[in-house]
């Protein structure tokens, strides 16, 4: 192993040594505690310390890092107190995630470290978003994301590198190639000679280095960082290394040939650097002993403090409270003034106006999506915005939904607001992991909000078939941490979209495509919000209550007009998560007969959840069982006649008759 001192002072070399040694000594102690049952799980980075330490030392403290579970050196080099880290590893309340996360699945905004999720790849797209924020603000900074050799096989790796290349983002992707993805050797993971070869395909530079050489890592990342900032370009760094323990301790290392351990023992990053510093007379055996004793004393002292942690007592109210971030400013909601008239506008115009006024209101709001710039989006909702606000803020994206959702989260971490247009709600499936596991959980996990809106053109009635017409809102209603909004009128489309953009939480904003140009109504020209989580009473009546949303509101309203002898109470939910339970209860009380109407398929639709809630909380008000009217449990077909038969409205009269005749 060749070390090149260059012009580094003895003080710098010793600082590198101390930061390199500390995570190793902590890990050795943690392995003892693991055997003693004092921590529950451990992912060892022994043998890989030079990468996380060298990378982190080459950065400024306020540059975001996206580490994985073998990067203890990132946390220690960022001076996170060991006592609090230890509390985190024990699952204590006063760790970094209030006992809600394990080992290294947590982050800290104070230390500019973004907590990983187990799916590995999504970390890289978050780095794209942070780097975009740096680029937009003119900051001389880079974002850094770690991945392993196994993670490079994931689609998120491709998407993140592609977006970084296309958008010229100052981001460094670091591959820790330790030869194995759990037990699978690299020979069974990829066929290129080296992973750094992939860089060229994304239009970026790359380099392969010795990941066990602390000076090579440190010097390379410093140079790469300067390159990324000066040229506003991404860079791929492949660090060759080896892990001396199992994927995690329980998995062992039997799958690794014994001779490899002998080979890599000779490449130990700490022993070799220590020997070099002795040769250079930067350190002596005595000073090394002093440094090790100092580390040992620090570890024991911090662990003593770390053990002093009160037992976790579950507080249900606090758990529920921490699902969402709360806005700093109290919203000002729309209030109708008697006698006031507003211009008639289409549903699509309400959305357009909400977006336009939000862009005026928030100069840190970034719009992203396929074809949304000059083309104006698939439904022309963003048409004209690029001319008003520029391509920096109205951004066309490659076809990579996962990376763009991740980038939206990264923007939020740097204080930006992000709106992503999912070209069709159906396409969210390829960004599902980011939505469900990153956006939804991040505030609960470590207090980082996700100020992200995803617009979801949804629904049938337009003859677009199974992949452009499905209703998938129920997937997200099941996910704590998200908000799910589904307007049915132009005024709600505008007011709820503005509210969603102002909300510091991730909001999925469903827009029924068939309503875009078919529905009109009065829309105030002012900038206003309609409260998320509050249903709207469409009309009163004493015979039966229809609880619905989206296109269902118009089906119910038309049905009531067509059957004037029937007094129908209609409730438009508007928000599906969180639900307005007080309004649902009022609807059940009003008539004693409740019909739940939605375009989504019957099984697993939100109607089942509401029906269960009514049965549990409103049973004494009911004069009949709650009836659900939903679409067939099939994919939505293309042929118009088949689609009509599929849709819930084709069974509405039958369901009403059944309820009224009970």
XYZ file of C-alpha atoms in Angstrom:
662
model
C 0.000 0.000 0.000
C 1.523 3.289 -1.127
C 0.851 6.413 0.930
C 1.550 9.825 -0.594
C 1.900 12.510 2.037
C 1.930 15.400 -0.424
C 1.868 18.638 1.572
C -0.204 17.414 4.503
C 1.101 18.557 7.857
C 1.797 16.201 10.711
C -1.238 17.608 12.480
C -3.488 16.747 9.511
C -2.063 13.245 9.293
C -2.641 12.649 12.992
C -6.193 14.003 12.736
C -6.888 11.495 9.974
C -5.454 8.731 12.143
C -7.582 9.612 15.168
C -10.749 9.779 13.084
C -9.850 6.479 11.406
C -9.105 4.695 14.665
C -12.151 5.775 16.653
C -14.843 3.879 14.674
C -12.706 0.722 14.740
C -12.328 0.832 18.497
C -16.030 1.612 18.947
C -16.930 -1.345 16.751
C -14.671 -3.694 18.686
C -16.453 -2.624 21.847
C -19.879 -2.989 20.242
C -19.107 -6.561 19.206
C -18.387 -7.359 22.847
C -21.645 -5.717 23.914
C -23.518 -7.593 21.187
C -22.316 -10.899 22.618
C -23.407 -9.687 26.045
C -26.884 -8.910 24.729
C -26.609 -5.174 25.422
C -27.285 -4.224 21.815
C -29.506 -6.210 19.488
C -27.862 -6.086 16.061
C -24.697 -4.848 14.436
C -23.575 -4.224 10.864
C -19.802 -4.144 10.968
C -17.640 -1.860 8.879
C -14.351 -3.266 10.167
C -11.922 -3.092 7.252
C -13.811 -0.267 5.508
C -13.189 2.634 7.905
C -10.895 4.545 5.558
C -13.741 5.194 3.123
C -16.341 6.720 5.433
C -13.697 8.582 7.454
C -11.743 9.873 4.476
C -14.849 10.967 2.591
C -16.347 12.783 5.575
C -13.125 14.564 6.463
C -12.860 15.847 2.894
C -16.235 17.591 3.203
C -17.475 20.629 5.060
C -19.647 19.880 8.119
C -22.731 21.351 6.416
C -22.540 19.211 3.268
C -25.119 16.431 3.299
C -23.991 12.802 3.394
C -26.252 9.827 2.675
C -24.534 6.904 4.449
C -25.456 3.242 4.746
C -25.169 0.733 7.562
C -21.398 0.235 7.383
C -20.431 3.886 7.688
C -19.892 4.466 11.394
C -16.953 6.690 10.447
C -19.363 9.204 8.924
C -21.194 9.585 12.232
C -18.078 9.757 14.420
C -16.206 12.111 12.087
C -19.213 14.438 12.159
C -18.676 14.504 15.966
C -21.967 12.914 16.906
C -21.639 12.127 20.637
C -21.040 8.433 21.217
C -23.317 8.400 24.258
C -26.247 9.417 22.095
C -25.236 7.010 19.330
C -25.139 4.240 21.915
C -28.604 5.189 23.111
C -29.716 4.965 19.503
C -28.243 1.474 19.154
C -30.017 0.375 22.335
C -33.350 1.708 21.085
C -33.512 4.310 23.845
C -35.951 7.208 23.828
C -33.133 9.769 23.960
C -31.283 8.439 20.933
C -31.651 10.095 17.548
C -35.006 8.510 16.680
C -36.832 8.193 20.020
C -36.393 4.424 19.865
C -38.179 4.165 16.520
C -35.239 3.107 14.378
C -32.403 0.619 14.514
C -28.602 0.835 14.185
C -27.792 3.314 11.392
C -31.288 3.855 9.990
C -31.502 7.379 11.346
C -30.389 10.844 10.421
C -29.593 14.189 11.957
C -30.252 17.497 10.254
C -27.863 19.162 12.710
C -25.044 16.958 11.405
C -26.254 16.918 7.776
C -26.578 13.140 7.733
C -29.605 11.581 6.036
C -30.760 8.303 7.555
C -30.845 5.305 5.261
C -33.691 2.916 4.598
C -33.070 -0.800 4.151
C -33.656 -0.605 0.412
C -30.230 1.050 -0.076
C -30.651 2.576 -3.540
C -33.084 5.416 -2.698
C -30.315 7.236 -0.794
C -28.681 8.212 -4.065
C -31.672 10.080 -5.446
C -31.959 12.095 -2.239
C -28.387 13.235 -2.865
C -29.527 14.401 -6.303
C -32.150 16.619 -4.687
C -29.707 18.078 -2.182
C -27.207 18.734 -4.977
C -29.950 20.410 -7.019
C -30.675 22.677 -4.052
C -26.971 23.564 -3.853
C -26.940 24.289 -7.584
C -30.064 26.458 -7.485
C -28.842 28.458 -4.497
C -25.329 28.897 -5.906
C -23.741 27.157 -2.909
C -20.206 25.845 -3.335
C -21.108 22.449 -1.920
C -21.470 18.828 -2.935
C -23.781 16.082 -1.734
C -22.382 12.593 -1.190
C -24.219 9.272 -1.364
C -22.799 5.890 -0.435
C -23.774 2.593 -1.992
C -22.308 -0.882 -2.011
C -21.415 -3.116 -4.922
C -24.764 -4.862 -4.440
C -26.666 -1.586 -4.524
C -25.361 -0.806 -8.006
C -27.654 -3.513 -9.377
C -30.736 -1.640 -8.234
C -32.749 0.538 -10.562
C -32.306 3.434 -8.155
C -28.581 3.458 -8.937
C -29.287 3.887 -12.630
C -31.973 6.511 -12.086
C -29.958 8.594 -9.636
C -26.831 8.629 -11.795
C -28.853 9.384 -14.902
C -30.615 12.360 -13.302
C -27.340 13.660 -11.866
C -25.746 13.440 -15.302
C -28.653 15.023 -17.178
C -29.042 17.861 -14.668
C -25.299 18.423 -14.149
C -25.531 18.098 -10.377
C -22.622 18.530 -7.947
C -22.963 15.112 -6.336
C -20.417 12.402 -5.549
C -21.528 8.775 -5.654
C -19.257 6.531 -3.600
C -19.326 2.776 -4.205
C -17.889 0.677 -1.399
C -16.966 -2.445 -3.320
C -16.224 -5.032 -0.638
C -16.717 -7.997 -2.921
C -19.995 -9.286 -1.527
C -23.685 -8.360 -1.395
C -24.420 -10.234 1.812
C -23.114 -13.629 0.575
C -23.320 -13.079 -3.181
C -19.884 -12.406 -4.700
C -19.460 -9.657 -7.272
C -18.899 -12.313 -9.944
C -22.608 -13.044 -9.640
C -23.668 -9.383 -9.482
C -22.297 -7.690 -12.590
C -20.360 -8.420 -15.747
C -18.420 -5.189 -16.286
C -14.721 -5.315 -15.404
C -15.166 -2.634 -12.745
C -18.135 -0.670 -11.521
C -16.506 2.646 -12.287
C -16.928 1.814 -15.981
C -20.599 2.619 -15.499
C -19.783 6.314 -15.044
C -19.177 6.922 -18.724
C -22.666 5.725 -19.642
C -24.143 8.527 -17.529
C -21.921 11.232 -18.941
C -19.782 11.612 -15.848
C -16.205 11.041 -14.808
C -15.239 8.207 -12.511
C -12.249 6.758 -10.727
C -11.416 3.537 -8.938
C -9.248 3.882 -5.841
C -7.863 1.836 -2.962
C -10.585 2.239 -0.365
C -8.265 1.037 2.382
C -5.788 3.871 1.875
C -6.997 6.786 3.999
C -4.767 9.319 2.255
C -5.881 8.183 -1.187
C -9.549 8.393 -0.206
C -9.151 11.787 1.485
C -7.080 13.302 -1.315
C -9.315 11.892 -4.070
C -12.552 13.158 -2.543
C -11.053 16.618 -1.981
C -10.071 16.788 -5.633
C -13.359 15.340 -6.849
C -15.279 17.790 -4.700
C -13.422 20.725 -6.267
C -14.140 19.300 -9.715
C -17.874 18.868 -8.988
C -18.245 22.404 -7.657
C -16.170 24.101 -10.337
C -17.713 22.190 -13.247
C -21.155 21.580 -11.705
C -20.904 17.921 -12.610
C -21.387 14.600 -10.802
C -18.629 12.055 -10.183
C -18.476 8.319 -9.445
C -15.821 6.937 -7.092
C -15.379 3.188 -6.696
C -13.519 2.306 -3.500
C -12.084 -1.206 -3.459
C -12.206 -2.713 0.011
C -13.243 -5.764 2.048
C -15.293 -6.360 5.166
C -13.731 -8.512 7.844
C -17.053 -9.468 9.424
C -20.349 -10.811 8.080
C -23.027 -8.753 6.378
C -24.306 -8.495 9.920
C -23.022 -10.499 12.830
C -25.714 -13.181 12.738
C -24.949 -14.090 9.105
C -21.315 -15.063 9.702
C -18.621 -15.364 7.013
C -18.578 -19.053 6.043
C -19.238 -18.158 2.417
C -15.921 -16.256 2.164
C -12.839 -18.321 1.202
C -10.377 -18.342 4.120
C -7.434 -17.157 2.010
C -9.231 -13.870 1.299
C -9.204 -13.000 4.990
C -5.461 -13.613 5.081
C -5.019 -11.406 2.021
C -7.155 -8.555 3.314
C -5.721 -8.713 6.804
C -2.524 -7.491 5.181
C -4.487 -4.526 3.771
C -5.950 -3.412 7.087
C -6.476 0.365 6.690
C -5.537 1.193 10.277
C -2.487 -1.041 10.702
C -0.957 0.078 7.412
C -1.555 3.770 8.045
C -0.197 3.406 11.556
C 2.985 1.801 10.191
C 3.319 4.609 7.664
C 3.051 7.307 10.328
C 5.705 5.511 12.367
C 7.989 5.383 9.315
C 7.403 9.078 8.692
C 8.118 9.759 12.379
C 4.811 11.554 12.648
C 3.877 9.185 15.475
C 5.799 7.024 17.899
C 4.759 3.813 19.587
C 4.216 5.846 22.730
C 1.960 8.426 21.062
C -0.006 5.652 19.395
C -0.543 4.069 22.784
C -1.615 7.438 24.168
C -4.095 7.971 21.327
C -5.538 4.492 21.774
C -5.862 5.004 25.523
C -7.533 8.350 24.900
C -10.035 6.671 22.545
C -10.649 3.871 25.025
C -11.285 6.301 27.869
C -13.627 8.331 25.667
C -15.561 5.216 24.681
C -15.925 3.963 28.255
C -16.945 7.396 29.502
C -19.521 7.840 26.744
C -20.907 4.359 27.267
C -21.299 5.078 30.963
C -23.415 8.103 30.013
C -25.197 6.091 27.343
C -26.293 3.450 29.821
C -27.949 6.182 31.889
C -31.118 6.190 29.854
C -34.649 6.005 31.173
C -36.741 3.021 30.069
C -38.957 3.580 27.048
C -42.565 4.213 28.031
C -44.853 4.220 25.033
C -46.900 7.398 24.688
C -49.612 6.833 22.104
C -50.418 10.528 21.790
C -46.782 11.398 21.106
C -46.425 8.567 18.592
C -49.411 9.809 16.614
C -48.341 13.447 16.962
C -44.944 12.769 15.418
C -46.332 11.212 12.240
C -46.639 14.687 10.730
C -44.629 17.885 10.828
C -46.672 20.905 11.845
C -46.676 24.160 9.850
C -44.826 27.156 11.269
C -47.502 29.577 10.094
C -51.187 29.173 10.785
C -52.991 28.820 7.440
C -55.651 31.312 6.396
C -58.541 29.293 5.004
C -61.090 30.412 2.456
C -64.346 31.782 3.819
C -67.199 32.559 1.501
C -68.642 36.061 1.760
C -72.438 36.234 1.280
C -73.399 37.793 -2.035
C -69.892 37.457 -3.417
C -69.584 36.072 -6.941
C -66.571 34.435 -8.558
C -65.723 33.716 -12.181
C -66.603 30.285 -13.538
C -63.573 28.140 -14.193
C -62.933 24.563 -15.185
C -61.466 21.989 -12.837
C -58.180 22.091 -14.746
C -58.063 25.892 -14.435
C -58.372 25.648 -10.659
C -55.278 23.449 -10.576
C -53.388 25.707 -12.978
C -54.218 28.774 -10.935
C -53.218 27.080 -7.688
C -49.861 26.144 -9.167
C -49.252 29.565 -10.676
C -50.082 31.473 -7.516
C -48.024 29.059 -5.419
C -45.015 29.647 -7.691
C -45.493 33.378 -7.126
C -45.878 32.906 -3.387
C -42.876 30.601 -2.908
C -39.702 31.398 -4.812
C -38.273 28.144 -3.433
C -40.969 25.975 -5.056
C -39.579 23.666 -7.753
C -41.827 21.822 -10.226
C -40.612 18.549 -11.708
C -42.122 16.017 -14.064
C -42.032 14.412 -17.481
C -42.704 16.924 -20.281
C -43.946 19.644 -17.907
C -41.767 22.478 -19.241
C -42.214 23.704 -22.832
C -44.746 20.964 -23.648
C -46.851 21.883 -20.631
C -47.404 18.353 -19.328
C -49.514 15.507 -20.670
C -52.682 17.414 -19.746
C -51.284 20.930 -20.371
C -51.640 21.920 -16.727
C -48.153 23.451 -16.522
C -48.390 25.101 -19.930
C -46.864 28.584 -19.847
C -45.185 28.206 -16.461
C -41.695 27.716 -17.870
C -41.984 31.055 -19.687
C -42.994 32.752 -16.426
C -40.619 31.059 -13.993
C -37.806 29.548 -16.067
C -36.429 26.065 -16.590
C -34.582 26.053 -13.279
C -37.913 25.982 -11.450
C -40.055 24.156 -14.031
C -37.962 21.095 -14.786
C -38.445 18.357 -17.340
C -37.304 15.036 -15.939
C -36.076 11.791 -17.456
C -38.525 8.905 -17.172
C -37.402 7.848 -13.711
C -40.140 8.328 -11.156
C -38.208 6.881 -8.226
C -35.286 9.257 -8.630
C -37.513 12.301 -8.948
C -39.486 11.470 -5.800
C -36.147 11.023 -4.029
C -34.831 14.274 -5.460
C -37.951 16.043 -4.199
C -37.135 14.802 -0.699
C -33.543 16.005 -1.071
C -34.771 19.463 -2.051
C -36.944 19.519 1.054
C -33.950 18.739 3.262
C -32.369 21.968 2.051
C -35.486 24.040 2.684
C -37.061 23.916 -0.776
C -40.610 22.968 -1.689
C -41.078 20.412 -4.437
C -44.023 19.481 -6.614
C -43.692 16.410 -8.792
C -46.216 15.638 -11.499
C -46.691 11.891 -11.816
C -47.682 11.891 -15.478
C -50.365 9.320 -14.669
C -51.146 8.112 -11.160
C -50.614 4.573 -12.476
C -46.890 5.267 -12.911
C -46.374 5.790 -9.190
C -45.711 2.066 -8.887
C -42.131 2.617 -10.065
C -41.678 5.293 -7.403
C -43.602 3.395 -4.728
C -40.623 2.645 -2.504
C -39.602 6.291 -2.271
C -43.156 7.380 -1.456
C -43.933 4.662 1.088
C -40.584 4.204 2.810
C -38.826 7.545 2.447
C -41.378 10.338 2.176
C -43.984 8.872 4.494
C -41.736 7.680 7.319
C -38.939 10.208 7.494
C -40.527 12.653 9.954
C -41.587 9.902 12.315
C -38.140 8.282 12.099
C -35.878 11.248 12.768
C -37.846 14.470 12.581
C -37.000 15.484 9.003
C -40.042 16.766 7.127
C -40.727 16.052 3.477
C -42.186 19.204 1.928
C -43.303 17.405 -1.213
C -46.501 17.320 -3.277
C -47.042 14.601 -5.874
C -49.794 15.407 -8.334
C -51.615 12.238 -9.418
C -53.802 12.417 -12.573
C -56.124 9.510 -11.893
C -59.346 7.737 -12.757
C -61.261 6.263 -15.653
C -64.042 7.336 -17.929
C -61.646 8.302 -20.700
C -61.109 4.899 -22.350
C -57.435 4.707 -21.478
C -57.264 1.126 -20.249
C -55.531 -0.671 -17.365
C -52.353 1.416 -17.101
C -53.684 4.943 -17.479
C -57.031 4.792 -15.670
C -56.763 2.900 -12.413
C -57.729 4.372 -9.063
C -54.909 3.693 -6.607
C -55.562 6.141 -3.778
C -56.244 3.353 -1.266
C -52.616 2.177 -1.493
C -51.525 5.413 0.146
C -54.366 5.833 2.627
C -52.873 2.779 4.339
C -49.528 4.579 4.833
C -49.082 6.707 7.972
C -47.159 9.917 7.315
C -48.738 10.701 3.966
C -51.650 13.004 3.324
C -54.025 12.042 0.526
C -56.161 14.757 -1.068
C -58.812 14.205 -3.754
C -60.851 17.294 -4.819
C -64.011 17.159 -6.902
C -64.662 20.836 -7.737
C -62.600 23.631 -9.303
C -62.602 25.709 -6.109
C -61.401 22.742 -4.065
C -58.836 21.845 -6.701
C -57.260 25.282 -6.334
C -57.604 25.737 -2.589
C -56.528 22.225 -1.662
C -53.529 22.324 -4.012
C -52.343 25.583 -2.441
C -52.869 24.025 0.991
C -50.930 20.920 -0.070
C -47.999 23.023 -1.256
C -48.031 25.003 1.986
C -48.179 21.824 4.068
C -44.724 20.685 5.283
C -45.702 17.019 4.834
C -45.802 14.735 1.772
C -49.173 15.127 0.048
C -50.503 12.952 -2.757
C -52.873 15.156 -4.707
C -55.279 13.109 -6.837
C -56.836 14.839 -9.859
C -59.537 13.006 -11.763
C -58.697 13.279 -15.455
C -62.322 13.066 -16.566
C -63.113 16.182 -14.508
C -60.350 18.355 -15.976
C -62.443 19.916 -18.739
C -65.936 18.605 -18.007
C -66.588 20.316 -14.665
C -66.829 24.057 -14.054
C -67.657 26.178 -11.055
C -66.949 29.473 -9.293
C -63.318 29.946 -8.257
C -62.077 33.009 -6.348
C -59.178 34.734 -8.069
C -57.413 35.388 -4.746
C -54.733 33.143 -3.263
C -56.503 30.950 -0.701
C -56.369 27.596 1.065
C -59.000 24.995 1.819
C -58.228 22.953 4.888
C -56.792 19.497 4.353
C -58.681 16.940 6.433
C -62.081 18.653 6.256
C -64.964 17.162 4.277
C -67.568 19.262 2.415
C -71.313 18.904 2.823
C -72.625 19.006 -0.745
C -76.328 18.836 0.115
C -78.586 17.736 2.941
C -81.364 15.187 2.877
C -83.142 12.802 5.203
C -83.519 9.546 3.245
C -79.977 8.287 2.754
C -76.406 9.548 2.982
C -73.885 9.075 0.190
C -70.284 9.502 1.310
C -67.965 9.842 -1.657
C -65.162 11.829 -3.309
C -63.770 12.758 -6.712
C -65.965 11.813 -9.656
C -68.281 10.049 -7.214
C -69.497 13.440 -5.979
C -70.828 14.235 -9.444
C -72.356 10.779 -9.861
C -74.161 11.181 -6.536
C -75.300 14.718 -7.317
C -76.647 13.679 -10.713
C -78.397 10.680 -9.186
C -80.102 12.925 -6.638
C -81.280 15.233 -9.446
C -82.582 12.290 -11.423
C -84.510 11.018 -8.371
C -86.093 14.150 -6.869
C -88.377 12.157 -4.583
C -85.343 10.858 -2.749
C -83.792 13.277 -0.238
C -80.078 12.509 -0.529
C -77.449 13.745 1.919
C -74.127 13.956 0.038
C -70.737 14.288 1.745
C -67.609 14.992 -0.291
C -64.654 13.690 1.717
C -62.080 15.800 -0.202
C -59.276 14.391 1.987
C -58.828 10.638 2.386
C -55.928 10.792 4.821
C -56.571 12.102 7.381
C -60.311 11.461 7.227
C -62.875 13.857 8.642
C -64.515 11.465 11.081
C -66.790 14.089 12.605
C -68.322 14.765 9.182
C -68.672 11.032 8.529
C -70.442 10.627 11.861
C -72.763 13.525 11.048
C -73.640 11.893 7.722
C -74.507 8.628 9.452
C -76.635 10.436 12.051
C -78.464 12.491 9.437
C -80.249 9.577 7.753
C -79.355 6.284 9.417
C -78.657 4.832 5.975
C -75.167 5.170 4.506
C -73.899 4.364 1.039
C -70.167 4.579 0.388
C -69.416 5.349 -3.247
C -65.999 5.286 -4.901
C -64.505 4.567 -8.305
C -61.795 2.345 -6.858
C -62.380 -1.402 -6.894
C -64.397 -2.865 -4.029
C -61.916 -5.103 -2.236
C -59.417 -3.094 -0.210
C -60.966 0.226 -1.227
C -61.277 3.018 1.310
C -65.004 2.307 1.507
C -64.263 -0.792 3.553
C -62.306 1.226 6.122
C -65.020 3.863 6.445
C -67.720 1.214 6.676
C -65.825 -0.472 9.505
C -65.408 2.837 11.324
C -69.100 3.655 10.996
C -70.026 0.184 12.244
C -67.747 0.618 15.242
C -68.598 4.229 16.139
C -72.048 4.948 14.703
C -73.896 1.644 15.031
C -76.661 3.117 17.174
C -77.558 5.622 14.446
C -77.928 3.050 11.657
C -81.200 1.744 10.284
C -79.528 -0.521 7.742
C -76.117 -2.045 7.027
C -73.589 0.284 5.409
C -73.561 -0.421 1.667
C -70.498 -0.059 -0.545
C -70.820 0.850 -4.207
C -67.512 0.424 -6.022
C -66.020 -0.680 -9.307
C -65.547 -4.305 -10.289
C -62.643 -6.250 -8.830
C -60.893 -6.377 -12.194
C -58.328 -4.168 -13.914
C -60.058 -1.295 -15.652
C -60.723 -2.285 -19.287
C -60.075 -0.239 -22.437
C -63.291 -0.779 -24.405
C -65.820 1.930 -23.510
C -68.712 -0.487 -22.976
C -66.552 -2.705 -20.782
C -65.329 0.357 -18.904
C -68.888 1.549 -18.231
C -69.749 -1.872 -16.853
C -66.611 -1.754 -14.699
C -67.345 1.642 -13.174
C -69.135 1.989 -9.851
C -71.801 4.317 -11.229
C -73.279 1.427 -13.244
C -74.312 -0.181 -9.942
C -75.317 2.988 -8.069
C -79.081 2.650 -8.555
C -78.979 -1.026 -7.579
C -77.071 -0.157 -4.367
C -79.446 2.698 -3.492
C -82.476 0.419 -4.010
C -80.916 -2.248 -1.824
C -80.262 0.273 0.944
C -83.673 1.935 0.779
C -85.521 -1.399 0.724
C -83.748 -2.808 3.742
